[in-house]
Structure formats: C-alpha cells, structure tokens
mmCIF file with all atom_site columns, C-alpha atoms in Angstrom:
data_model
loop_
_atom_site.group_PDB
_atom_site.id
_atom_site.type_symbol
_atom_site.label_atom_id
_atom_site.label_alt_id
_atom_site.label_comp_id
_atom_site.label_asym_id
_atom_site.label_entity_id
_atom_site.label_seq_id
_atom_site.pdbx_PDB_ins_code
_atom_site.Cartn_x
_atom_site.Cartn_y
_atom_site.Cartn_z
_atom_site.occupancy
_atom_site.B_iso_or_equiv
_atom_site.pdbx_formal_charge
_atom_site.auth_seq_id
_atom_site.auth_comp_id
_atom_site.auth_asym_id
_atom_site.auth_atom_id
_atom_site.pdbx_PDB_model_num
ATOM 1   C CA . ALA A 1 1   ? 120.014 159.112 228.847 1.00 61.00 ? 1   ALA A CA 1
ATOM 2   C CA . ARG A 1 2   ? 118.247 160.784 225.956 1.00 61.00 ? 2   ARG A CA 1
ATOM 3   C CA . SER A 1 3   ? 117.039 163.695 228.098 1.00 67.00 ? 3   SER A CA 1
ATOM 4   C CA . SER A 1 4   ? 120.536 164.009 229.586 1.00 68.00 ? 4   SER A CA 1
ATOM 5   C CA . ALA A 1 5   ? 122.050 164.332 226.108 1.00 65.00 ? 5   ALA A CA 1
ATOM 6   C CA . MET A 1 6   ? 119.464 166.928 225.133 1.00 64.00 ? 6   MET A CA 1
ATOM 7   C CA . MET A 1 7   ? 120.216 168.916 228.286 1.00 63.00 ? 7   MET A CA 1
ATOM 8   C CA . GLU A 1 8   ? 123.924 168.800 227.519 1.00 65.00 ? 8   GLU A CA 1
ATOM 9   C CA . ARG A 1 9   ? 123.341 170.077 223.971 1.00 66.00 ? 9   ARG A CA 1
ATOM 10  C CA . LEU A 1 10  ? 121.101 172.831 225.329 1.00 64.00 ? 10  LEU A CA 1
ATOM 11  C CA . GLN A 1 11  ? 123.792 173.904 227.750 1.00 63.00 ? 11  GLN A CA 1
ATOM 12  C CA . GLN A 1 12  ? 126.343 173.957 224.938 1.00 61.00 ? 12  GLN A CA 1
ATOM 13  C CA . LEU A 1 13  ? 124.001 176.049 222.806 1.00 61.00 ? 13  LEU A CA 1
ATOM 14  C CA . LEU A 1 14  ? 123.369 178.502 225.632 1.00 59.00 ? 14  LEU A CA 1
ATOM 15  C CA . GLY A 1 15  ? 127.104 178.751 226.308 1.00 56.00 ? 15  GLY A CA 1
ATOM 16  C CA . ALA A 1 16  ? 127.896 179.433 222.662 1.00 54.00 ? 16  ALA A CA 1
ATOM 17  C CA . THR A 1 17  ? 125.109 182.033 222.496 1.00 52.00 ? 17  THR A CA 1
ATOM 18  C CA . LEU A 1 18  ? 126.471 183.805 225.565 1.00 51.00 ? 18  LEU A CA 1
ATOM 19  C CA . VAL A 1 19  ? 130.009 183.885 224.165 1.00 51.00 ? 19  VAL A CA 1
ATOM 20  C CA . ALA A 1 20  ? 128.722 185.216 220.836 1.00 51.00 ? 20  ALA A CA 1
ATOM 21  C CA . TYR A 1 21  ? 126.753 187.930 222.652 1.00 53.00 ? 21  TYR A CA 1
ATOM 22  C CA . LEU A 1 22  ? 129.810 188.978 224.623 1.00 61.00 ? 22  LEU A CA 1
ATOM 23  C CA . ILE A 1 23  ? 132.278 189.170 221.730 1.00 62.00 ? 23  ILE A CA 1
ATOM 24  C CA . TYR A 1 24  ? 130.132 190.154 218.745 1.00 61.00 ? 24  TYR A CA 1
ATOM 25  C CA . PRO A 1 25  ? 131.065 193.889 219.087 1.00 69.00 ? 25  PRO A CA 1
ATOM 26  C CA . LEU A 1 26  ? 134.619 192.942 218.124 1.00 70.00 ? 26  LEU A CA 1
ATOM 27  C CA . PHE A 1 27  ? 133.352 192.027 214.661 1.00 71.00 ? 27  PHE A CA 1
ATOM 28  C CA . VAL A 1 28  ? 131.070 195.024 214.060 1.00 78.00 ? 28  VAL A CA 1
ATOM 29  C CA . PRO A 1 29  ? 132.678 197.158 211.306 1.00 85.00 ? 29  PRO A CA 1
ATOM 30  C CA . LEU A 1 30  ? 133.642 200.770 211.833 1.00 93.00 ? 30  LEU A CA 1
ATOM 31  C CA . GLN A 1 31  ? 133.169 203.527 209.291 1.00 94.00 ? 31  GLN A CA 1
ATOM 32  C CA . GLU A 1 32  ? 135.429 206.436 208.435 1.00 96.00 ? 32  GLU A CA 1
ATOM 33  C CA . ARG A 1 33  ? 133.939 209.849 209.147 1.00 97.00 ? 33  ARG A CA 1
ATOM 34  C CA . ALA A 1 34  ? 135.042 213.402 208.346 1.00 97.00 ? 34  ALA A CA 1
ATOM 35  C CA . ILE A 1 35  ? 135.159 215.717 211.348 1.00 98.00 ? 35  ILE A CA 1
ATOM 36  C CA . THR A 1 36  ? 134.519 218.684 209.062 1.00 97.00 ? 36  THR A CA 1
ATOM 37  C CA . ASP A 1 37  ? 131.292 216.977 207.964 1.00 97.00 ? 37  ASP A CA 1
ATOM 38  C CA . VAL A 1 38  ? 130.017 216.622 211.540 1.00 98.00 ? 38  VAL A CA 1
ATOM 39  C CA . LYS A 1 39  ? 126.589 218.005 210.652 1.00 97.00 ? 39  LYS A CA 1
ATOM 40  C CA . ALA A 1 40  ? 126.051 214.999 208.347 1.00 96.00 ? 40  ALA A CA 1
ATOM 41  C CA . TRP A 1 41  ? 126.537 212.400 211.089 1.00 97.00 ? 41  TRP A CA 1
ATOM 42  C CA . GLY A 1 42  ? 126.268 214.248 214.404 1.00 97.00 ? 42  GLY A CA 1
ATOM 43  C CA . LEU A 1 43  ? 123.109 214.580 216.520 1.00 98.00 ? 43  LEU A CA 1
ATOM 44  C CA . LYS A 1 44  ? 121.344 211.749 214.685 1.00 96.00 ? 44  LYS A CA 1
ATOM 45  C CA . GLY A 1 45  ? 120.557 209.712 217.783 1.00 97.00 ? 45  GLY A CA 1
ATOM 46  C CA . PRO A 1 46  ? 117.051 208.884 219.050 1.00 97.00 ? 46  PRO A CA 1
ATOM 47  C CA . GLY A 1 47  ? 117.556 210.986 222.190 1.00 98.00 ? 47  GLY A CA 1
ATOM 48  C CA . LEU A 1 48  ? 118.035 214.299 220.384 1.00 97.00 ? 48  LEU A CA 1
ATOM 49  C CA . GLY A 1 49  ? 114.809 215.757 221.766 1.00 96.00 ? 49  GLY A CA 1
ATOM 50  C CA . LEU A 1 50  ? 115.578 214.968 225.414 1.00 98.00 ? 50  LEU A CA 1
ATOM 51  C CA . PRO A 1 51  ? 115.787 218.080 227.665 1.00 97.00 ? 51  PRO A CA 1
ATOM 52  C CA . ILE A 1 52  ? 119.342 217.510 228.870 1.00 97.00 ? 52  ILE A CA 1
ATOM 53  C CA . PRO A 1 53  ? 121.687 220.459 229.508 1.00 97.00 ? 53  PRO A CA 1
ATOM 54  C CA . CYS A 1 54  ? 124.656 218.894 227.702 1.00 98.00 ? 54  CYS A CA 1
ATOM 55  C CA . MET A 1 55  ? 122.968 217.944 224.416 1.00 98.00 ? 55  MET A CA 1
ATOM 56  C CA . GLY A 1 56  ? 125.442 218.160 221.544 1.00 98.00 ? 56  GLY A CA 1
ATOM 57  C CA . VAL A 1 57  ? 128.521 216.617 219.957 1.00 98.00 ? 57  VAL A CA 1
ATOM 58  C CA . TYR A 1 58  ? 131.647 217.322 222.007 1.00 98.00 ? 58  TYR A CA 1
ATOM 59  C CA . ALA A 1 59  ? 135.384 216.876 221.440 1.00 98.00 ? 59  ALA A CA 1
ATOM 60  C CA . PHE A 1 60  ? 137.456 215.176 224.142 1.00 97.00 ? 60  PHE A CA 1
ATOM 61  C CA . LYS A 1 61  ? 140.320 217.377 225.366 1.00 96.00 ? 61  LYS A CA 1
ATOM 62  C CA . GLY A 1 62  ? 142.668 215.570 227.715 1.00 94.00 ? 62  GLY A CA 1
ATOM 63  C CA . LEU A 1 63  ? 141.513 212.050 226.836 1.00 94.00 ? 63  LEU A CA 1
ATOM 64  C CA . SER A 1 64  ? 142.601 209.947 223.881 1.00 94.00 ? 64  SER A CA 1
ATOM 65  C CA . PRO A 1 65  ? 142.343 208.160 221.512 1.00 94.00 ? 65  PRO A CA 1
ATOM 66  C CA . VAL A 1 66  ? 138.649 209.093 221.713 1.00 96.00 ? 66  VAL A CA 1
ATOM 67  C CA . VAL A 1 67  ? 137.764 212.181 219.661 1.00 98.00 ? 67  VAL A CA 1
ATOM 68  C CA . THR A 1 68  ? 134.038 212.979 220.023 1.00 98.00 ? 68  THR A CA 1
ATOM 69  C CA . VAL A 1 69  ? 130.962 211.967 221.996 1.00 98.00 ? 69  VAL A CA 1
ATOM 70  C CA . ASP A 1 70  ? 127.400 212.453 220.744 1.00 98.00 ? 70  ASP A CA 1
ATOM 71  C CA . MET A 1 71  ? 124.857 213.042 223.504 1.00 98.00 ? 71  MET A CA 1
ATOM 72  C CA . SER A 1 72  ? 121.892 212.510 221.180 1.00 98.00 ? 72  SER A CA 1
ATOM 73  C CA . TYR A 1 73  ? 122.292 208.786 221.910 1.00 98.00 ? 73  TYR A CA 1
ATOM 74  C CA . ALA A 1 74  ? 121.185 209.386 225.510 1.00 98.00 ? 74  ALA A CA 1
ATOM 75  C CA . TYR A 1 75  ? 118.240 207.255 226.664 1.00 98.00 ? 75  TYR A CA 1
ATOM 76  C CA . ASP A 1 76  ? 116.027 206.399 229.649 1.00 97.00 ? 76  ASP A CA 1
ATOM 77  C CA . TYR A 1 77  ? 115.599 210.032 230.637 1.00 98.00 ? 77  TYR A CA 1
ATOM 78  C CA . ASP A 1 78  ? 113.827 210.456 233.976 1.00 98.00 ? 78  ASP A CA 1
ATOM 79  C CA . ALA A 1 79  ? 112.276 213.889 234.478 1.00 97.00 ? 79  ALA A CA 1
ATOM 80  C CA . ASP A 1 80  ? 111.935 213.504 238.268 1.00 97.00 ? 80  ASP A CA 1
ATOM 81  C CA . SER A 1 81  ? 115.615 212.760 238.897 1.00 96.00 ? 81  SER A CA 1
ATOM 82  C CA . LYS A 1 82  ? 116.844 214.625 235.790 1.00 97.00 ? 82  LYS A CA 1
ATOM 83  C CA . SER A 1 83  ? 118.900 211.588 234.867 1.00 98.00 ? 83  SER A CA 1
ATOM 84  C CA . PHE A 1 84  ? 119.723 209.640 231.711 1.00 98.00 ? 84  PHE A CA 1
ATOM 85  C CA . TRP A 1 85  ? 122.053 206.938 230.439 1.00 98.00 ? 85  TRP A CA 1
ATOM 86  C CA . LEU A 1 86  ? 124.630 206.996 227.655 1.00 98.00 ? 86  LEU A CA 1
ATOM 87  C CA . ASP A 1 87  ? 126.273 203.857 226.247 1.00 96.00 ? 87  ASP A CA 1
ATOM 88  C CA . PHE A 1 88  ? 129.795 204.294 224.873 1.00 95.00 ? 88  PHE A CA 1
ATOM 89  C CA . THR A 1 89  ? 129.391 202.601 221.497 1.00 94.00 ? 89  THR A CA 1
ATOM 90  C CA . PRO A 1 90  ? 130.545 203.293 217.928 1.00 94.00 ? 90  PRO A CA 1
ATOM 91  C CA . ASP A 1 91  ? 127.279 205.217 217.463 1.00 95.00 ? 91  ASP A CA 1
ATOM 92  C CA . SER A 1 92  ? 127.931 207.696 220.270 1.00 97.00 ? 92  SER A CA 1
ATOM 93  C CA . VAL A 1 93  ? 131.751 207.843 220.285 1.00 97.00 ? 93  VAL A CA 1
ATOM 94  C CA . THR A 1 94  ? 134.357 208.374 217.573 1.00 97.00 ? 94  THR A CA 1
ATOM 95  C CA . VAL A 1 95  ? 138.084 207.667 217.828 1.00 97.00 ? 95  VAL A CA 1
ATOM 96  C CA . ALA A 1 96  ? 141.404 208.388 216.178 1.00 97.00 ? 96  ALA A CA 1
ATOM 97  C CA . ALA A 1 97  ? 141.439 204.845 214.818 1.00 96.00 ? 97  ALA A CA 1
ATOM 98  C CA . GLU A 1 98  ? 145.153 204.170 214.371 1.00 96.00 ? 98  GLU A CA 1
ATOM 99  C CA . ALA A 1 99  ? 146.416 206.342 217.243 1.00 95.00 ? 99  ALA A CA 1
ATOM 100 C CA . THR A 1 100 ? 147.178 205.370 220.843 1.00 93.00 ? 100 THR A CA 1
ATOM 101 C CA . PRO A 1 101 ? 147.414 207.659 223.901 1.00 90.00 ? 101 PRO A CA 1
ATOM 102 C CA . ALA A 1 102 ? 151.195 207.375 223.505 1.00 91.00 ? 102 ALA A CA 1
ATOM 103 C CA . THR A 1 103 ? 150.816 209.041 220.102 1.00 92.00 ? 103 THR A CA 1
ATOM 104 C CA . PHE A 1 104 ? 149.653 212.219 221.860 1.00 90.00 ? 104 PHE A CA 1
ATOM 105 C CA . SER A 1 105 ? 152.147 212.126 224.755 1.00 87.00 ? 105 SER A CA 1
ATOM 106 C CA . SER A 1 106 ? 154.646 214.378 222.959 1.00 84.00 ? 106 SER A CA 1
ATOM 107 C CA . LEU A 1 107 ? 151.989 216.771 221.653 1.00 86.00 ? 107 LEU A CA 1
ATOM 108 C CA . ALA A 1 108 ? 151.527 219.375 224.376 1.00 84.00 ? 108 ALA A CA 1
ATOM 109 C CA . LYS A 1 109 ? 148.167 220.608 223.084 1.00 91.00 ? 109 LYS A CA 1
ATOM 110 C CA . TYR A 1 110 ? 146.696 217.105 222.938 1.00 92.00 ? 110 TYR A CA 1
ATOM 111 C CA . GLN A 1 111 ? 148.284 215.349 225.924 1.00 89.00 ? 111 GLN A CA 1
ATOM 112 C CA . ASP A 1 112 ? 146.048 213.349 228.255 1.00 89.00 ? 112 ASP A CA 1
ATOM 113 C CA . SER A 1 113 ? 145.028 214.782 231.609 1.00 87.00 ? 113 SER A CA 1
ATOM 114 C CA . SER A 1 114 ? 143.133 211.619 232.532 1.00 79.00 ? 114 SER A CA 1
ATOM 115 C CA . PRO A 1 115 ? 144.867 208.210 232.826 1.00 74.00 ? 115 PRO A CA 1
ATOM 116 C CA . THR A 1 116 ? 144.405 205.819 229.901 1.00 73.00 ? 116 THR A CA 1
ATOM 117 C CA . PRO A 1 117 ? 146.312 202.687 228.750 1.00 66.00 ? 117 PRO A CA 1
ATOM 118 C CA . SER A 1 118 ? 149.074 204.091 226.538 1.00 72.00 ? 118 SER A CA 1
ATOM 119 C CA . PHE A 1 119 ? 149.317 201.232 224.020 1.00 82.00 ? 119 PHE A CA 1
ATOM 120 C CA . LEU A 1 120 ? 145.722 200.619 222.870 1.00 88.00 ? 120 LEU A CA 1
ATOM 121 C CA . PRO A 1 121 ? 144.754 201.959 219.407 1.00 94.00 ? 121 PRO A CA 1
ATOM 122 C CA . GLY A 1 122 ? 141.515 203.861 218.982 1.00 94.00 ? 122 GLY A CA 1
ATOM 123 C CA . TRP A 1 123 ? 139.675 201.227 216.962 1.00 93.00 ? 123 TRP A CA 1
ATOM 124 C CA . TYR A 1 124 ? 140.335 198.650 219.692 1.00 91.00 ? 124 TYR A CA 1
ATOM 125 C CA . VAL A 1 125 ? 139.306 200.997 222.504 1.00 92.00 ? 125 VAL A CA 1
ATOM 126 C CA . LEU A 1 126 ? 135.994 201.697 220.765 1.00 93.00 ? 126 LEU A CA 1
ATOM 127 C CA . LYS A 1 127 ? 135.233 198.002 220.326 1.00 91.00 ? 127 LYS A CA 1
ATOM 128 C CA . GLN A 1 128 ? 136.185 197.300 223.951 1.00 89.00 ? 128 GLN A CA 1
ATOM 129 C CA . PHE A 1 129 ? 133.698 199.928 225.139 1.00 90.00 ? 129 PHE A CA 1
ATOM 130 C CA . SER A 1 130 ? 131.006 197.792 223.508 1.00 88.00 ? 130 SER A CA 1
ATOM 131 C CA . VAL A 1 131 ? 132.392 194.473 224.724 1.00 87.00 ? 131 VAL A CA 1
ATOM 132 C CA . LEU A 1 132 ? 132.493 195.774 228.296 1.00 88.00 ? 132 LEU A CA 1
ATOM 133 C CA . ARG A 1 133 ? 129.013 197.321 227.953 1.00 88.00 ? 133 ARG A CA 1
ATOM 134 C CA . TYR A 1 134 ? 130.553 200.585 229.173 1.00 92.00 ? 134 TYR A CA 1
ATOM 135 C CA . ARG A 1 135 ? 127.804 203.067 230.030 1.00 95.00 ? 135 ARG A CA 1
ATOM 136 C CA . VAL A 1 136 ? 127.371 206.107 232.218 1.00 97.00 ? 136 VAL A CA 1
ATOM 137 C CA . LYS A 1 137 ? 124.413 207.448 234.177 1.00 98.00 ? 137 LYS A CA 1
ATOM 138 C CA . PHE A 1 138 ? 124.180 211.248 234.396 1.00 98.00 ? 138 PHE A CA 1
ATOM 139 C CA . THR A 1 139 ? 122.089 212.709 237.227 1.00 98.00 ? 139 THR A CA 1
ATOM 140 C CA . PHE A 1 140 ? 121.858 216.500 237.073 1.00 98.00 ? 140 PHE A CA 1
ATOM 141 C CA . GLU A 1 141 ? 121.762 218.187 240.473 1.00 96.00 ? 141 GLU A CA 1
ATOM 142 C CA . SER A 1 142 ? 121.366 221.485 238.599 1.00 95.00 ? 142 SER A CA 1
ATOM 143 C CA . ASP A 1 143 ? 121.762 222.661 235.016 1.00 95.00 ? 143 ASP A CA 1
ATOM 144 C CA . ASN A 1 144 ? 125.480 223.104 235.744 1.00 97.00 ? 144 ASN A CA 1
ATOM 145 C CA . VAL A 1 145 ? 126.487 219.916 237.601 1.00 97.00 ? 145 VAL A CA 1
ATOM 146 C CA . ALA A 1 146 ? 125.795 216.214 237.071 1.00 97.00 ? 146 ALA A CA 1
ATOM 147 C CA . VAL A 1 147 ? 126.856 213.288 239.246 1.00 97.00 ? 147 VAL A CA 1
ATOM 148 C CA . LEU A 1 148 ? 128.050 210.303 237.208 1.00 97.00 ? 148 LEU A CA 1
ATOM 149 C CA . GLN A 1 149 ? 127.810 206.557 237.748 1.00 96.00 ? 149 GLN A CA 1
ATOM 150 C CA . THR A 1 150 ? 129.947 204.357 235.496 1.00 95.00 ? 150 THR A CA 1
ATOM 151 C CA . CYS A 1 151 ? 128.993 200.774 234.691 1.00 94.00 ? 151 CYS A CA 1
ATOM 152 C CA . ILE A 1 152 ? 131.588 198.363 233.292 1.00 92.00 ? 152 ILE A CA 1
ATOM 153 C CA . GLY A 1 153 ? 130.443 194.857 232.463 1.00 85.00 ? 153 GLY A CA 1
ATOM 154 C CA . GLY A 1 154 ? 127.054 195.546 234.024 1.00 84.00 ? 154 GLY A CA 1
ATOM 155 C CA . CYS A 1 155 ? 126.161 197.827 236.928 1.00 88.00 ? 155 CYS A CA 1
ATOM 156 C CA . TRP A 1 156 ? 126.104 194.779 239.199 1.00 88.00 ? 156 TRP A CA 1
ATOM 157 C CA . SER A 1 157 ? 129.710 193.803 238.423 1.00 89.00 ? 157 SER A CA 1
ATOM 158 C CA . PRO A 1 158 ? 132.499 194.052 241.033 1.00 90.00 ? 158 PRO A CA 1
ATOM 159 C CA . LEU A 1 159 ? 134.469 196.204 238.573 1.00 87.00 ? 159 LEU A CA 1
ATOM 160 C CA . SER A 1 160 ? 131.668 198.784 238.451 1.00 91.00 ? 160 SER A CA 1
ATOM 161 C CA . PHE A 1 161 ? 131.371 198.768 242.244 1.00 91.00 ? 161 PHE A CA 1
ATOM 162 C CA . LEU A 1 162 ? 135.111 199.270 242.748 1.00 89.00 ? 162 LEU A CA 1
ATOM 163 C CA . PHE A 1 163 ? 135.348 201.967 240.073 1.00 87.00 ? 163 PHE A CA 1
ATOM 164 C CA . ASN A 1 164 ? 132.522 204.037 241.545 1.00 90.00 ? 164 ASN A CA 1
ATOM 165 C CA . LYS A 1 165 ? 133.834 203.456 245.070 1.00 88.00 ? 165 LYS A CA 1
ATOM 166 C CA . ALA A 1 166 ? 137.298 204.726 244.135 1.00 87.00 ? 166 ALA A CA 1
ATOM 167 C CA . LEU A 1 167 ? 136.191 207.894 242.359 1.00 88.00 ? 167 LEU A CA 1
ATOM 168 C CA . ALA A 1 168 ? 133.544 210.565 242.757 1.00 92.00 ? 168 ALA A CA 1
ATOM 169 C CA . GLN A 1 169 ? 132.722 211.545 239.178 1.00 95.00 ? 169 GLN A CA 1
ATOM 170 C CA . THR A 1 170 ? 131.019 214.739 238.033 1.00 96.00 ? 170 THR A CA 1
ATOM 171 C CA . LEU A 1 171 ? 130.306 216.678 234.866 1.00 97.00 ? 171 LEU A CA 1
ATOM 172 C CA . GLU A 1 172 ? 130.503 220.423 235.488 1.00 97.00 ? 172 GLU A CA 1
ATOM 173 C CA . LYS A 1 173 ? 129.682 223.283 233.165 1.00 97.00 ? 173 LYS A CA 1
ATOM 174 C CA . GLY A 1 174 ? 132.729 225.281 232.096 1.00 97.00 ? 174 GLY A CA 1
ATOM 175 C CA . LYS A 1 175 ? 133.359 228.333 229.963 1.00 95.00 ? 175 LYS A CA 1
ATOM 176 C CA . GLY A 1 176 ? 132.374 228.785 226.338 1.00 94.00 ? 176 GLY A CA 1
ATOM 177 C CA . GLY A 1 177 ? 129.906 225.908 226.322 1.00 96.00 ? 177 GLY A CA 1
ATOM 178 C CA . ALA A 1 178 ? 132.481 223.350 227.478 1.00 98.00 ? 178 ALA A CA 1
ATOM 179 C CA . TRP A 1 179 ? 131.848 220.713 230.137 1.00 98.00 ? 179 TRP A CA 1
ATOM 180 C CA . LEU A 1 180 ? 134.465 219.526 232.635 1.00 97.00 ? 180 LEU A CA 1
ATOM 181 C CA . ARG A 1 181 ? 134.604 215.839 233.501 1.00 96.00 ? 181 ARG A CA 1
ATOM 182 C CA . GLN A 1 182 ? 136.063 215.702 237.013 1.00 93.00 ? 182 GLN A CA 1
ATOM 183 C CA . ASP A 1 183 ? 137.330 212.835 239.176 1.00 92.00 ? 183 ASP A CA 1
ATOM 184 C CA . TYR A 1 184 ? 137.473 213.524 242.925 1.00 92.00 ? 184 TYR A CA 1
ATOM 185 C CA . ALA A 1 185 ? 138.685 211.488 245.876 1.00 87.00 ? 185 ALA A CA 1
ATOM 186 C CA . SER A 1 186 ? 135.105 211.547 247.177 1.00 86.00 ? 186 SER A CA 1
ATOM 187 C CA . PHE A 1 187 ? 132.033 213.765 247.093 1.00 84.00 ? 187 PHE A CA 1
ATOM 188 C CA . GLU A 1 188 ? 132.904 214.925 250.607 1.00 84.00 ? 188 GLU A CA 1
ATOM 189 C CA . ASN A 1 189 ? 136.581 215.490 249.778 1.00 79.00 ? 189 ASN A CA 1
ATOM 190 C CA . ARG A 1 190 ? 136.623 217.432 246.512 1.00 80.00 ? 190 ARG A CA 1
ATOM 191 C CA . THR A 1 191 ? 140.332 216.878 245.916 1.00 84.00 ? 191 THR A CA 1
ATOM 192 C CA . ARG A 1 192 ? 140.624 216.690 242.145 1.00 87.00 ? 192 ARG A CA 1
ATOM 193 C CA . LEU A 1 193 ? 142.464 213.575 240.980 1.00 87.00 ? 193 LEU A CA 1
ATOM 194 C CA . SER A 1 194 ? 142.080 213.806 237.215 1.00 91.00 ? 194 SER A CA 1
ATOM 195 C CA . GLY A 1 195 ? 139.697 214.861 234.483 1.00 93.00 ? 195 GLY A CA 1
ATOM 196 C CA . TYR A 1 196 ? 139.253 216.203 230.995 1.00 95.00 ? 196 TYR A CA 1
ATOM 197 C CA . GLU A 1 197 ? 137.178 218.684 229.000 1.00 97.00 ? 197 GLU A CA 1
ATOM 198 C CA . LEU A 1 198 ? 134.353 218.239 226.520 1.00 98.00 ? 198 LEU A CA 1
ATOM 199 C CA . LEU A 1 199 ? 134.525 221.034 223.959 1.00 98.00 ? 199 LEU A CA 1
ATOM 200 C CA . PRO A 1 200 ? 131.352 221.795 221.966 1.00 98.00 ? 200 PRO A CA 1
ATOM 201 C CA . VAL A 1 201 ? 131.559 220.890 218.278 1.00 98.00 ? 201 VAL A CA 1
ATOM 202 C CA . LEU A 1 202 ? 127.912 220.639 217.171 1.00 98.00 ? 202 LEU A CA 1
ATOM 203 C CA . LEU A 1 203 ? 124.918 221.933 219.134 1.00 98.00 ? 203 LEU A CA 1
ATOM 204 C CA . PRO A 1 204 ? 121.157 221.479 218.617 1.00 97.00 ? 204 PRO A CA 1
ATOM 205 C CA . GLY A 1 205 ? 119.873 223.523 215.717 1.00 95.00 ? 205 GLY A CA 1
ATOM 206 C CA . GLY A 1 206 ? 122.916 222.664 213.617 1.00 96.00 ? 206 GLY A CA 1
ATOM 207 C CA . LYS A 1 207 ? 125.239 225.264 215.146 1.00 97.00 ? 207 LYS A CA 1
ATOM 208 C CA . VAL A 1 208 ? 128.898 224.324 214.676 1.00 98.00 ? 208 VAL A CA 1
ATOM 209 C CA . ASN A 1 209 ? 131.371 225.642 217.234 1.00 98.00 ? 209 ASN A CA 1
ATOM 210 C CA . SER A 1 210 ? 134.456 226.628 215.247 1.00 97.00 ? 210 SER A CA 1
ATOM 211 C CA . ASN A 1 211 ? 136.834 226.352 218.229 1.00 97.00 ? 211 ASN A CA 1
ATOM 212 C CA . GLY A 1 212 ? 135.742 222.843 219.139 1.00 98.00 ? 212 GLY A CA 1
ATOM 213 C CA . LEU A 1 213 ? 135.818 221.735 215.513 1.00 98.00 ? 213 LEU A CA 1
ATOM 214 C CA . ARG A 1 214 ? 139.301 223.180 215.065 1.00 98.00 ? 214 ARG A CA 1
ATOM 215 C CA . TYR A 1 215 ? 140.531 221.325 218.144 1.00 98.00 ? 215 TYR A CA 1
ATOM 216 C CA . ALA A 1 216 ? 139.132 217.957 217.014 1.00 98.00 ? 216 ALA A CA 1
ATOM 217 C CA . LYS A 1 217 ? 140.497 218.436 213.495 1.00 98.00 ? 217 LYS A CA 1
ATOM 218 C CA . GLY A 1 218 ? 143.918 219.380 214.843 1.00 97.00 ? 218 GLY A CA 1
ATOM 219 C CA . LYS A 1 219 ? 143.958 216.354 217.148 1.00 97.00 ? 219 LYS A CA 1
ATOM 220 C CA . LEU A 1 220 ? 143.403 214.007 214.229 1.00 97.00 ? 220 LEU A CA 1
ATOM 221 C CA . GLU A 1 221 ? 145.936 215.757 212.012 1.00 96.00 ? 221 GLU A CA 1
ATOM 222 C CA . ALA A 1 222 ? 148.588 215.795 214.749 1.00 95.00 ? 222 ALA A CA 1
ATOM 223 C CA . ALA A 1 223 ? 148.177 212.042 215.218 1.00 94.00 ? 223 ALA A CA 1
ATOM 224 C CA . GLY A 1 224 ? 147.966 211.339 211.482 1.00 95.00 ? 224 GLY A CA 1
ATOM 225 C CA . ALA A 1 225 ? 144.863 209.274 212.269 1.00 96.00 ? 225 ALA A CA 1
ATOM 226 C CA . THR A 1 226 ? 141.504 208.530 210.675 1.00 97.00 ? 226 THR A CA 1
ATOM 227 C CA . LEU A 1 227 ? 138.275 209.388 212.474 1.00 98.00 ? 227 LEU A CA 1
ATOM 228 C CA . LYS A 1 228 ? 136.057 206.332 212.814 1.00 97.00 ? 228 LYS A CA 1
ATOM 229 C CA . GLY A 1 229 ? 132.713 205.495 214.406 1.00 96.00 ? 229 GLY A CA 1
ATOM 230 C CA . GLY A 1 230 ? 129.749 203.242 213.781 1.00 91.00 ? 230 GLY A CA 1
ATOM 231 C CA . VAL A 1 231 ? 128.373 202.544 210.318 1.00 80.00 ? 231 VAL A CA 1
ATOM 232 C CA . MET A 1 232 ? 125.757 205.203 209.620 1.00 72.00 ? 232 MET A CA 1
ATOM 233 C CA . GLN A 1 233 ? 122.365 204.036 208.428 1.00 63.00 ? 233 GLN A CA 1
ATOM 234 C CA . PRO A 1 234 ? 121.295 205.446 205.020 1.00 58.00 ? 234 PRO A CA 1
#
C-alpha cells in the first residue's frame, strides 16, 4: 500500500512537471524593442557564425502579426546536407504585439499573402510558437533554394506529418537580398498556393538595409503596434 501511494504521488509529480513544461512559455515575459535600433538586438544569436546563405534579420512581408525573424538563432548546422534548424521563439521572432492579421487586412501594402488566423494578437501568436515547439528545418539544395520541413508539437506529431504532407515548402532567393517563402501543392507539382517575402533588415557585418527597415517600421506604424520579442540578456 505504501509503495502504491508513492507511485501515485510520483505519477502526479510527473504529470504536473509535464504540464508546467508545456505551458511555461505562456508566462515568459516579452520585451519592447525599437525596430530602428535593430543593430542593438539583432544578430545576437549563437548561430551567427554558421555558413548559411540566409543569415540576417528579415522583415516579414505578406505575413502578420510577425514582424522580423533573426537567423542567427539557427542551430544544428550539418555541413554535409547544408541543413539547419530554427525555432520560432521570442528570441528569433518579433511581433506587432497588439495587432492581429485583421488589423492589416485594410492596409494594401501590409496585407497577408499567406493564410493566418485573423483574430490572434501578436503577443499571443509569439507565445503559441513556443508552446507548440514550432521549428523549421532548412535544407539548402543550392545557395538559392532551400527545402523546408515544419515541426509543430514535435516532428513526430500527426500535426507535423499532415502539415508537411499537405504543402511542399521552399525558401527561394529573390531580388535585392530578399527571400521568398513558397508553398506548393507538391514538389512535383509546383503550383504556388501561398507564400510571403523576407526582406533584409540587418545583415552580417552590421549592414542595415534601408528598404527593409522602412517596411518593418511602416508596418508597425500602420498598425499602431509595439514591437516585442524576448527579454534581451544584458
């Protein structure tokens, strides 16, 4: 009886630990950032030195309420396959905190070209990325094209399997340093279903792209929103 009670308490402890692990990102604070001060917080990740073609901080064009993604948080680079992983967390992604995709629906320059839930505010979307352990594997077939694998709730989850089965995802080099995130019906049938652009804002060496910065700044101003990401370490 005593061992049975101990086993029950252990199971309760393990259950509580698992729940805490799953939901703790909801309670991690976010920090306001200034897009014009991108050099102070951008490209600070541990993967900055990795030899990946898309290293930099980029502005999302055609996807909201996310604003920027920082590729210096890439990890697990494999030189043989030219692949790496990127977790979508408050460290690597910033959002228009108070805005929803619906906020941008009437703003022609900032409308979405990729489907997103219209009612979720940026701060919630960013925390959900962490809760869902949303991460993407990039495998570069050349310096201009990468094949993507998206994992949601673990790469073994049915949701990840269905998502990757439904879409063929690529990242393709565009003009002016931009990258095009493309969704196709399949890799054999390159019928484009949706997608968005990643506009360069900050590149290695501290070079700021004025066009990308202007776009990100305008997106925030048009939405009347605050840029937020993870709390930066001193």
